[in-house]
Coordinates of C-alpha atoms and ligand atoms in Angstrom, one line a residue:
M1 CA 71.3 80.5 61.4
K2 CA 71.3 80.7 65.2
I3 CA 74.8 79.8 66.7
Q4 CA 74.2 79.3 70.5
R5 CA 76.8 80.7 73.3
F6 CA 78.8 79.1 75.6
S7 CA 78.9 80.5 79.3
R8 CA 82.3 82.3 79.8
I9 CA 82.9 79.2 82.5
G10 CA 81.6 76.6 79.1
F11 CA 83.9 78.9 77.1
V12 CA 87.1 78.5 79.1
M13 CA 87.1 74.7 79.5
A14 CA 86.0 74.2 76.0
A15 CA 88.7 76.5 74.2
A16 CA 91.5 74.7 77.3
G17 CA 90.0 71.6 76.0
S18 CA 90.2 72.0 72.7
A19 CA 94.1 73.6 73.5
V20 CA 94.9 70.6 76.0
G21 CA 96.1 67.6 73.7
L22 CA 97.5 64.2 72.8
G23 CA 99.5 67.2 72.6
N24 CA 100.6 67.9 76.2
I25 CA 100.5 64.7 77.7
W26 CA 101.9 62.3 75.1
K27 CA 104.0 64.8 72.4
F28 CA 105.8 67.3 74.3
P29 CA 107.1 65.3 77.1
Y30 CA 108.4 62.7 74.1
M31 CA 110.0 66.0 72.1
T32 CA 110.9 67.3 75.3
G33 CA 113.0 63.8 75.9
V34 CA 114.5 63.6 72.1
Y35 CA 115.1 66.9 71.8
G36 CA 117.1 67.3 75.3
G37 CA 115.1 69.3 77.9
G38 CA 115.6 72.2 78.9
A39 CA 116.0 74.2 76.1
F40 CA 113.8 72.9 73.9
V41 CA 111.4 73.4 76.6
L42 CA 112.8 77.0 77.4
V43 CA 112.1 77.9 73.4
Y44 CA 108.4 76.4 73.6
L45 CA 107.8 78.7 76.7
I46 CA 109.3 81.8 74.6
T47 CA 107.5 81.1 71.5
I48 CA 104.1 80.6 73.5
T49 CA 104.1 84.0 75.4
F50 CA 105.7 86.3 72.2
I51 CA 103.9 84.7 70.1
G52 CA 101.2 82.3 70.8
F53 CA 99.0 84.3 73.3
S54 CA 99.1 86.9 70.7
V55 CA 97.3 84.5 67.8
M56 CA 95.5 83.1 70.2
V57 CA 93.7 86.5 70.8
A58 CA 93.8 87.2 67.1
E59 CA 92.0 84.1 66.2
M60 CA 89.2 84.6 69.2
L61 CA 89.1 88.5 67.9
I62 CA 87.7 86.6 64.3
G63 CA 85.6 84.3 65.7
A64 CA 84.1 87.0 68.3
L65 CA 83.6 89.9 66.2
G66 CA 82.1 87.3 62.9
R67 CA 80.2 85.2 65.0
K68 CA 79.7 82.1 62.2
D69 CA 81.8 79.2 61.1
T70 CA 85.6 79.9 59.5
V71 CA 84.6 80.6 56.1
G72 CA 81.7 82.3 56.7
S73 CA 83.6 84.7 59.4
F74 CA 86.6 86.0 57.3
E75 CA 83.6 86.5 54.7
A76 CA 81.8 88.8 56.7
L77 CA 85.2 90.5 58.4
A78 CA 86.8 91.4 55.6
P79 CA 86.4 95.0 54.0
S80 CA 87.4 94.4 50.3
N81 CA 87.9 91.2 48.8
K82 CA 85.5 89.2 50.5
K83 CA 86.2 86.5 47.6
Y84 CA 89.5 85.7 48.6
W85 CA 89.1 85.7 52.0
K86 CA 86.9 83.7 52.2
Y87 CA 89.3 80.6 51.5
A88 CA 91.1 81.6 54.2
G89 CA 88.3 80.1 56.4
F90 CA 88.8 76.9 54.4
M91 CA 91.6 76.2 57.3
S92 CA 89.3 74.5 59.2
F93 CA 89.4 71.2 56.9
N94 CA 92.4 71.0 58.5
G95 CA 90.9 69.4 61.5
I96 CA 89.7 66.6 59.1
I97 CA 93.1 65.6 58.7
I98 CA 94.3 66.3 61.7
M99 CA 91.6 63.4 63.0
T100 CA 92.7 61.2 60.6
F101 CA 95.7 60.2 62.5
Y102 CA 94.5 62.2 66.1
S103 CA 92.4 59.8 66.4
V104 CA 94.0 56.7 65.6
V105 CA 96.3 57.6 69.0
I106 CA 93.2 57.9 71.0
G107 CA 92.1 54.3 69.5
W108 CA 95.4 52.9 70.8
I109 CA 94.3 55.3 74.6
F110 CA 91.6 53.6 74.6
Y111 CA 92.8 50.0 73.9
Y112 CA 95.5 50.4 76.8
L113 CA 92.9 52.4 79.2
V114 CA 92.6 48.3 79.0
R115 CA 95.4 46.8 78.6
V116 CA 96.4 47.9 81.9
L117 CA 93.9 46.5 83.7
F118 CA 95.0 42.9 83.2
S119 CA 99.1 43.5 83.3
L120 CA 101.8 46.0 83.4
P121 CA 104.8 45.1 81.0
S122 CA 107.3 43.7 83.1
T123 CA 110.5 44.4 80.4
P124 CA 111.5 47.1 78.4
N125 CA 111.0 44.3 75.4
E126 CA 107.8 42.8 76.7
A127 CA 106.2 46.7 76.2
K128 CA 107.5 47.1 73.1
E129 CA 105.8 43.7 72.0
I130 CA 103.0 45.3 73.1
F131 CA 102.8 48.3 71.4
N132 CA 104.5 46.7 68.1
T133 CA 101.4 43.5 68.1
L134 CA 98.7 47.2 67.7
V135 CA 100.6 49.0 65.9
G136 CA 102.1 46.9 63.4
S137 CA 100.7 43.8 63.2
S138 CA 97.1 43.3 65.0
P139 CA 95.0 46.2 62.2
A140 CA 91.9 44.7 63.9
I141 CA 91.9 45.7 67.4
A142 CA 93.3 48.9 66.2
I143 CA 90.5 49.6 64.3
F144 CA 87.8 48.9 66.5
C145 CA 89.2 51.8 68.6
H146 CA 89.7 54.4 66.0
T147 CA 86.5 53.5 65.1
L148 CA 85.2 53.6 69.1
S149 CA 87.2 57.2 69.3
V150 CA 85.2 58.3 65.9
V151 CA 81.6 57.0 67.4
I152 CA 82.5 59.3 70.4
V153 CA 83.9 62.6 69.3
G154 CA 80.8 62.3 66.9
Y155 CA 78.1 61.2 69.8
I156 CA 79.0 64.4 71.5
V157 CA 79.6 66.9 68.5
H158 CA 76.2 65.8 67.4
K159 CA 74.4 67.4 70.6
G160 CA 76.0 70.7 69.6
I161 CA 77.9 73.3 71.9
K162 CA 75.4 73.7 74.8
G163 CA 74.6 70.3 75.7
G164 CA 77.9 68.1 74.0
I165 CA 80.6 70.4 74.1
E166 CA 80.1 73.0 76.7
K167 CA 78.9 69.7 79.3
I168 CA 81.4 67.7 78.5
N169 CA 84.6 69.8 78.4
L170 CA 82.7 70.7 82.6
I171 CA 83.2 67.2 83.0
L172 CA 86.4 66.4 81.2
M173 CA 88.7 69.2 82.2
P174 CA 88.5 69.1 86.0
S175 CA 89.1 65.2 86.0
L176 CA 92.2 65.5 83.4
M177 CA 93.3 68.6 86.4
I178 CA 92.5 66.5 89.6
I179 CA 94.2 63.2 88.3
L180 CA 97.4 65.6 86.5
F181 CA 98.0 66.9 89.2
G182 CA 97.0 63.8 92.0
L183 CA 100.0 62.4 90.1
L184 CA 102.0 65.0 90.5
F185 CA 102.0 65.1 94.1
Y186 CA 102.9 61.8 94.7
S187 CA 105.4 62.2 92.2
F188 CA 107.0 64.5 94.9
T189 CA 107.6 61.1 96.5
L190 CA 110.0 59.9 94.3
D191 CA 113.3 60.4 94.2
G192 CA 113.1 61.0 90.6
F193 CA 111.7 64.2 90.7
S194 CA 114.3 66.3 91.3
K195 CA 116.4 65.1 87.9
A196 CA 113.1 65.2 86.2
L197 CA 112.7 69.2 87.1
A198 CA 116.6 69.4 86.4
F199 CA 116.1 67.8 83.0
M200 CA 113.0 69.8 82.1
F201 CA 114.4 72.8 83.4
E202 CA 118.2 73.5 83.4
P203 CA 118.2 74.9 79.7
R204 CA 121.6 73.3 78.1
W205 CA 122.3 75.2 75.2
D206 CA 124.7 72.7 73.5
K207 CA 121.5 70.0 73.6
L208 CA 119.8 73.0 71.4
T209 CA 119.9 71.6 67.6
S210 CA 118.0 73.9 65.1
E211 CA 115.8 70.9 64.4
A212 CA 114.5 71.9 68.5
F213 CA 114.7 74.8 68.0
I214 CA 112.0 74.8 64.9
R215 CA 110.1 71.7 66.4
A216 CA 109.7 73.6 69.6
I217 CA 107.7 77.1 67.7
G218 CA 106.0 74.1 65.9
H219 CA 104.6 72.9 68.5
S220 CA 103.2 76.1 70.3
F221 CA 101.3 76.5 67.8
F222 CA 100.0 72.7 67.5
T223 CA 99.2 72.5 71.4
L224 CA 97.7 75.9 71.9
S225 CA 95.0 74.3 68.6
L226 CA 95.8 77.7 66.7
G227 CA 96.0 78.0 62.8
M228 CA 92.7 76.0 61.7
G229 CA 90.1 78.0 63.3
A230 CA 89.2 75.7 66.1
I231 CA 89.5 78.6 68.8
M232 CA 87.6 81.0 65.9
T233 CA 84.5 78.1 65.6
Y234 CA 84.3 77.7 69.5
A235 CA 84.7 82.0 70.0
A236 CA 81.9 83.0 67.7
S237 CA 79.8 81.4 70.8
L238 CA 81.8 83.4 73.1
P239 CA 79.5 85.1 75.5
K240 CA 79.6 88.4 75.1
E241 CA 80.4 90.0 78.1
A242 CA 83.9 87.7 78.1
S243 CA 87.0 89.4 77.7
I244 CA 89.1 87.7 74.7
T245 CA 92.2 88.4 76.7
K246 CA 91.7 87.1 79.9
T247 CA 90.2 84.4 78.9
A248 CA 93.1 83.8 75.8
F249 CA 95.9 85.0 79.0
I250 CA 93.9 81.7 81.3
V251 CA 93.7 78.6 78.3
T252 CA 97.7 79.6 76.9
F253 CA 98.3 79.3 80.7
M254 CA 96.4 76.3 81.4
D255 CA 97.9 74.3 78.8
T256 CA 101.6 75.2 78.8
L257 CA 100.6 74.4 82.6
I258 CA 99.7 70.8 81.9
A259 CA 101.9 70.1 79.9
L260 CA 105.1 70.7 82.1
V261 CA 102.9 69.1 84.9
A262 CA 102.5 65.9 82.3
G263 CA 106.2 66.4 81.5
L264 CA 107.3 66.3 85.2
V265 CA 105.2 63.3 86.2
I266 CA 106.2 61.5 82.8
F267 CA 110.3 62.2 83.7
S268 CA 110.1 61.3 87.6
F269 CA 109.0 58.0 87.4
I270 CA 111.3 57.5 84.4
F271 CA 114.1 58.8 86.2
Q272 CA 112.7 56.9 88.7
F273 CA 114.1 54.1 87.4
G274 CA 116.8 55.0 85.2
A275 CA 115.4 54.7 82.1
K276 CA 116.1 57.0 78.7
P277 CA 114.1 60.3 78.6
S278 CA 114.7 59.9 75.0
Q279 CA 112.8 57.7 73.5
G280 CA 110.5 58.9 71.4
P281 CA 106.5 58.1 70.6
G282 CA 107.2 55.1 72.6
L283 CA 107.5 57.2 76.1
V284 CA 104.4 56.7 77.2
F285 CA 103.2 53.3 75.9
I286 CA 106.2 51.7 76.1
S287 CA 108.4 53.2 78.9
L288 CA 105.9 54.2 81.0
P289 CA 103.9 51.1 81.7
T290 CA 107.3 49.4 81.9
I291 CA 108.0 51.0 85.1
L292 CA 105.0 51.4 86.4
H293 CA 105.4 47.3 86.7
N294 CA 107.5 48.3 89.9
F295 CA 104.8 49.8 91.4
G296 CA 102.8 46.7 92.5
Y297 CA 98.9 47.2 92.2
L298 CA 99.2 51.3 93.0
G299 CA 101.3 50.7 89.3
T300 CA 98.0 49.5 87.9
F301 CA 96.1 52.1 89.2
F302 CA 98.2 55.3 88.3
A303 CA 98.4 53.8 84.4
F304 CA 94.7 53.1 84.0
L305 CA 94.3 57.0 85.8
F306 CA 96.8 58.1 83.6
F307 CA 95.6 57.0 80.6
L308 CA 92.3 57.9 80.9
A309 CA 93.7 61.3 81.8
V310 CA 95.3 61.1 78.0
A311 CA 91.7 60.0 76.8
F312 CA 90.0 62.8 78.5
A313 CA 92.7 65.1 77.0
G314 CA 92.1 63.7 73.3
I315 CA 88.3 63.7 73.5
T316 CA 88.3 67.2 74.3
S317 CA 90.3 67.9 71.5
A318 CA 89.1 66.0 69.0
I319 CA 85.6 67.8 69.2
S320 CA 87.1 71.0 68.6
L321 CA 88.9 69.8 65.3
V322 CA 85.3 68.1 64.0
E323 CA 82.8 70.8 65.4
P324 CA 84.5 73.9 62.3
V325 CA 84.1 71.5 59.3
V326 CA 80.3 70.6 61.2
Q327 CA 79.7 74.4 61.5
Y328 CA 80.9 75.2 58.2
L329 CA 78.3 72.2 56.5
I330 CA 75.1 73.6 59.2
D331 CA 75.7 76.9 58.1
R332 CA 76.6 76.9 54.7
F333 CA 74.7 74.2 53.1
N334 CA 72.3 73.7 55.5
F335 CA 73.4 70.6 57.0
S336 CA 71.4 69.2 59.7
R337 CA 73.5 69.1 62.8
T338 CA 73.5 65.2 62.5
K339 CA 74.0 64.7 59.6
A340 CA 77.1 67.1 59.1
V341 CA 79.0 65.1 61.8
I342 CA 77.8 61.6 59.9
F343 CA 79.8 62.7 56.8
I344 CA 82.7 64.1 58.3
S345 CA 83.2 61.0 61.0
F346 CA 82.8 59.0 57.8
I347 CA 85.5 60.6 56.2
Y348 CA 88.4 60.8 58.6
W349 CA 87.1 57.3 59.8
V350 CA 88.2 55.8 56.3
I351 CA 91.2 58.1 55.7
G352 CA 92.2 57.4 60.0
I353 CA 92.0 53.4 59.0
L354 CA 94.2 53.9 55.9
A355 CA 96.6 55.9 58.2
L356 CA 96.8 53.3 60.7
L357 CA 97.2 50.6 58.2
S358 CA 100.3 51.9 56.7
Y359 CA 102.4 51.3 60.3
T360 CA 100.9 47.4 59.9
N361 CA 103.6 44.9 57.9
S362 CA 100.9 43.8 55.2
F363 CA 100.0 47.2 54.2
K364 CA 103.1 49.1 54.6
E365 CA 104.4 49.2 51.3
V366 CA 101.5 50.6 49.4
L367 CA 100.6 53.1 51.9
T368 CA 104.1 54.6 51.8
I369 CA 104.0 58.2 49.7
F370 CA 107.6 59.7 49.6
N371 CA 109.4 57.6 51.5
K372 CA 107.3 57.8 54.6
P373 CA 104.0 55.8 55.7
L374 CA 101.0 58.0 55.2
F375 CA 100.3 58.3 58.9
D376 CA 103.3 60.5 59.0
V377 CA 102.7 62.2 55.7
L378 CA 99.3 63.5 57.2
E379 CA 101.2 64.4 60.4
Y380 CA 104.0 66.0 58.3
M381 CA 101.7 67.8 56.3
T382 CA 99.3 69.1 58.9
D383 CA 102.3 70.3 61.4
S384 CA 104.6 72.1 58.7
I385 CA 102.7 73.7 56.3
L386 CA 98.8 73.6 57.3
L387 CA 98.9 75.2 60.4
P388 CA 101.5 77.2 60.3
L389 CA 99.6 79.0 56.8
G390 CA 96.6 78.8 58.7
G391 CA 98.4 80.6 61.4
F392 CA 100.4 83.6 59.1
L393 CA 96.3 84.2 57.2
I394 CA 95.2 85.0 60.6
V395 CA 98.0 87.1 61.8
I396 CA 97.9 88.7 58.1
F397 CA 93.8 89.5 58.2
V398 CA 94.1 90.9 61.7
G399 CA 97.5 92.9 61.9
Y400 CA 96.4 94.0 58.2
V401 CA 93.5 93.8 56.8
L402 CA 90.8 93.9 59.6
Q403 CA 90.0 98.1 59.8
K404 CA 92.2 98.8 62.6
D405 CA 90.1 101.2 64.4
R406 CA 87.5 97.5 64.7
V407 CA 90.4 95.8 66.2
K408 CA 91.2 98.8 68.6
A409 CA 87.7 98.4 69.8
A410 CA 87.2 95.2 70.6
L411 CA 91.2 95.1 72.2
E412 CA 92.2 98.1 73.6
S413 CA 90.2 98.8 76.5
E414 CA 91.0 94.7 77.6
M415 CA 94.9 95.5 76.5
G416 CA 95.6 98.9 78.0
R417 CA 99.5 99.4 77.4
F418 CA 100.2 96.2 76.1
Y419 CA 97.7 96.3 73.1
P420 CA 100.8 98.3 71.1
I421 CA 102.7 95.5 72.1
W422 CA 100.1 92.5 70.9
M423 CA 100.1 94.6 67.8
F424 CA 103.0 94.6 67.1
S425 CA 103.1 91.2 67.8
I426 CA 100.7 90.3 65.3
R427 CA 102.3 92.5 62.4
Y428 CA 105.8 91.8 62.5
I429 CA 106.7 88.8 65.4
A430 CA 104.4 86.1 64.3
P431 CA 104.3 86.5 59.9
I432 CA 107.6 86.1 60.7
A433 CA 108.4 83.1 62.5
L434 CA 105.9 81.4 60.4
I435 CA 107.5 82.3 57.6
F436 CA 109.9 80.9 58.7
M437 CA 109.3 77.8 60.5
M438 CA 107.4 77.0 57.4
L439 CA 110.3 77.2 55.2
N440 CA 112.6 75.7 57.7
L441 CA 110.7 72.6 58.1
I442 CA 109.4 71.9 54.8
G443 CA 113.4 72.0 54.4
I444 CA 113.5 75.0 51.8
I445 CA 116.3 76.4 53.9
K446 CA 118.3 74.8 56.5
L447 CA 119.8 76.8 59.5
Ligands
LIG1 N1 96.1 71.2 71.4 C1 95.5 70.1 70.8 C2 96.2 68.8 71.3 O1 97.3 69.6 72.2 C3 95.5 69.3 69.2 C4 94.6 70.5 68.7 C5 93.0 70.5 68.9 C6 94.1 71.4 67.1 N2 92.3 71.0 68.5 C7 93.4 71.9 67.1 C8 96.1 71.8 67.0 C9 93.6 73.0 66.4 C10 96.0 72.6 65.9 C11 94.6 72.8 65.3 O2 96.6 67.9 71.4

């Protein structure tokens, strides 16, 4: 088995491409809106700095030392109990579960990318109608767009690390940043900008409910692509001379910056026309297009650019969700890359269609489990159980199982005097935070 290596810049872009996704441009802004702004953002920033970054270093370390698929890396590195630790590697299968709904949302974005070119909705009701028709009553279009997303993502992954993943990230990531920063510069000229700044950065503690608090911690894992082996799988192709700490830092920084910029852009437009920030998942699909209607042709142009950026972000993340299992099938079962991609894509394509149908009026009833549409169940399961569990296994493995001198040899020279602080975070802070988060999200203890 031979794993290709990224170039240094290729790795940074691929890891950042994984991290920067729908989580940053779609989810972070709407969550910030729903959970009241500043205080939510602050908790998110603190978690990213003190836990997210450390866990990213840990996850990269396993990949860079193991140099195999996730199952292979855990098995190769565990000093004893290899048989059991191997199972930790199955966290990569969560990527397929995430893809079932992630790909559906990418599909919605493809639809909007074309839809906004024709006309932007002039009233919120019209915008709702467009969104509800797509999601609730015309599954054929949504299925078509989801299929398109499955095909595009599959095509890139089948091209491999060098010719597919690295190449596409080197193009899409800079393009995405240019678009977002362009929109940011435009939003400086809006009156809404200062309101957006205040909304996002003035912590109003009274608005920080316990739910908001837990959600902020949970989101910081999702947005950094942690706890599923995506970063680990990419790190197996880390070029030899690259510094893990530095790379993890750049990736964390870029991911956070882009989430904040996306938030500022969206809220500047929202506040410019006095719309409410707290509209939930429909924020970028319903509120934003309605507001951009006021800008005439320029609005159409902005809307197109915006959805293009979201599409780019989504695609580069999606490939990191599929690649780990593909790598596993290649390593372990001697699948050809193409066969592995087709096999995996087919599974999440089918479940994705079911998830998508669970929102439609005609299939709602059959596809409701535990009183929730299948789509929500899949999302809830990954956010609250699977990702924190994966993160927990990673920090326990690096903090307690891997030989200390091995970890030290790999990281101490990079980190210098921060090494003991990082170790403390991995051994104590991160595991406790993760358990706390899981229990809370599952609802066993209520804050
Ligand atoms: N981080 C991506 C986002 O913000 C989603 C994602 C990609 C992800 N790969 C992942 C989340 C692996 C968890 C684990 O949209």
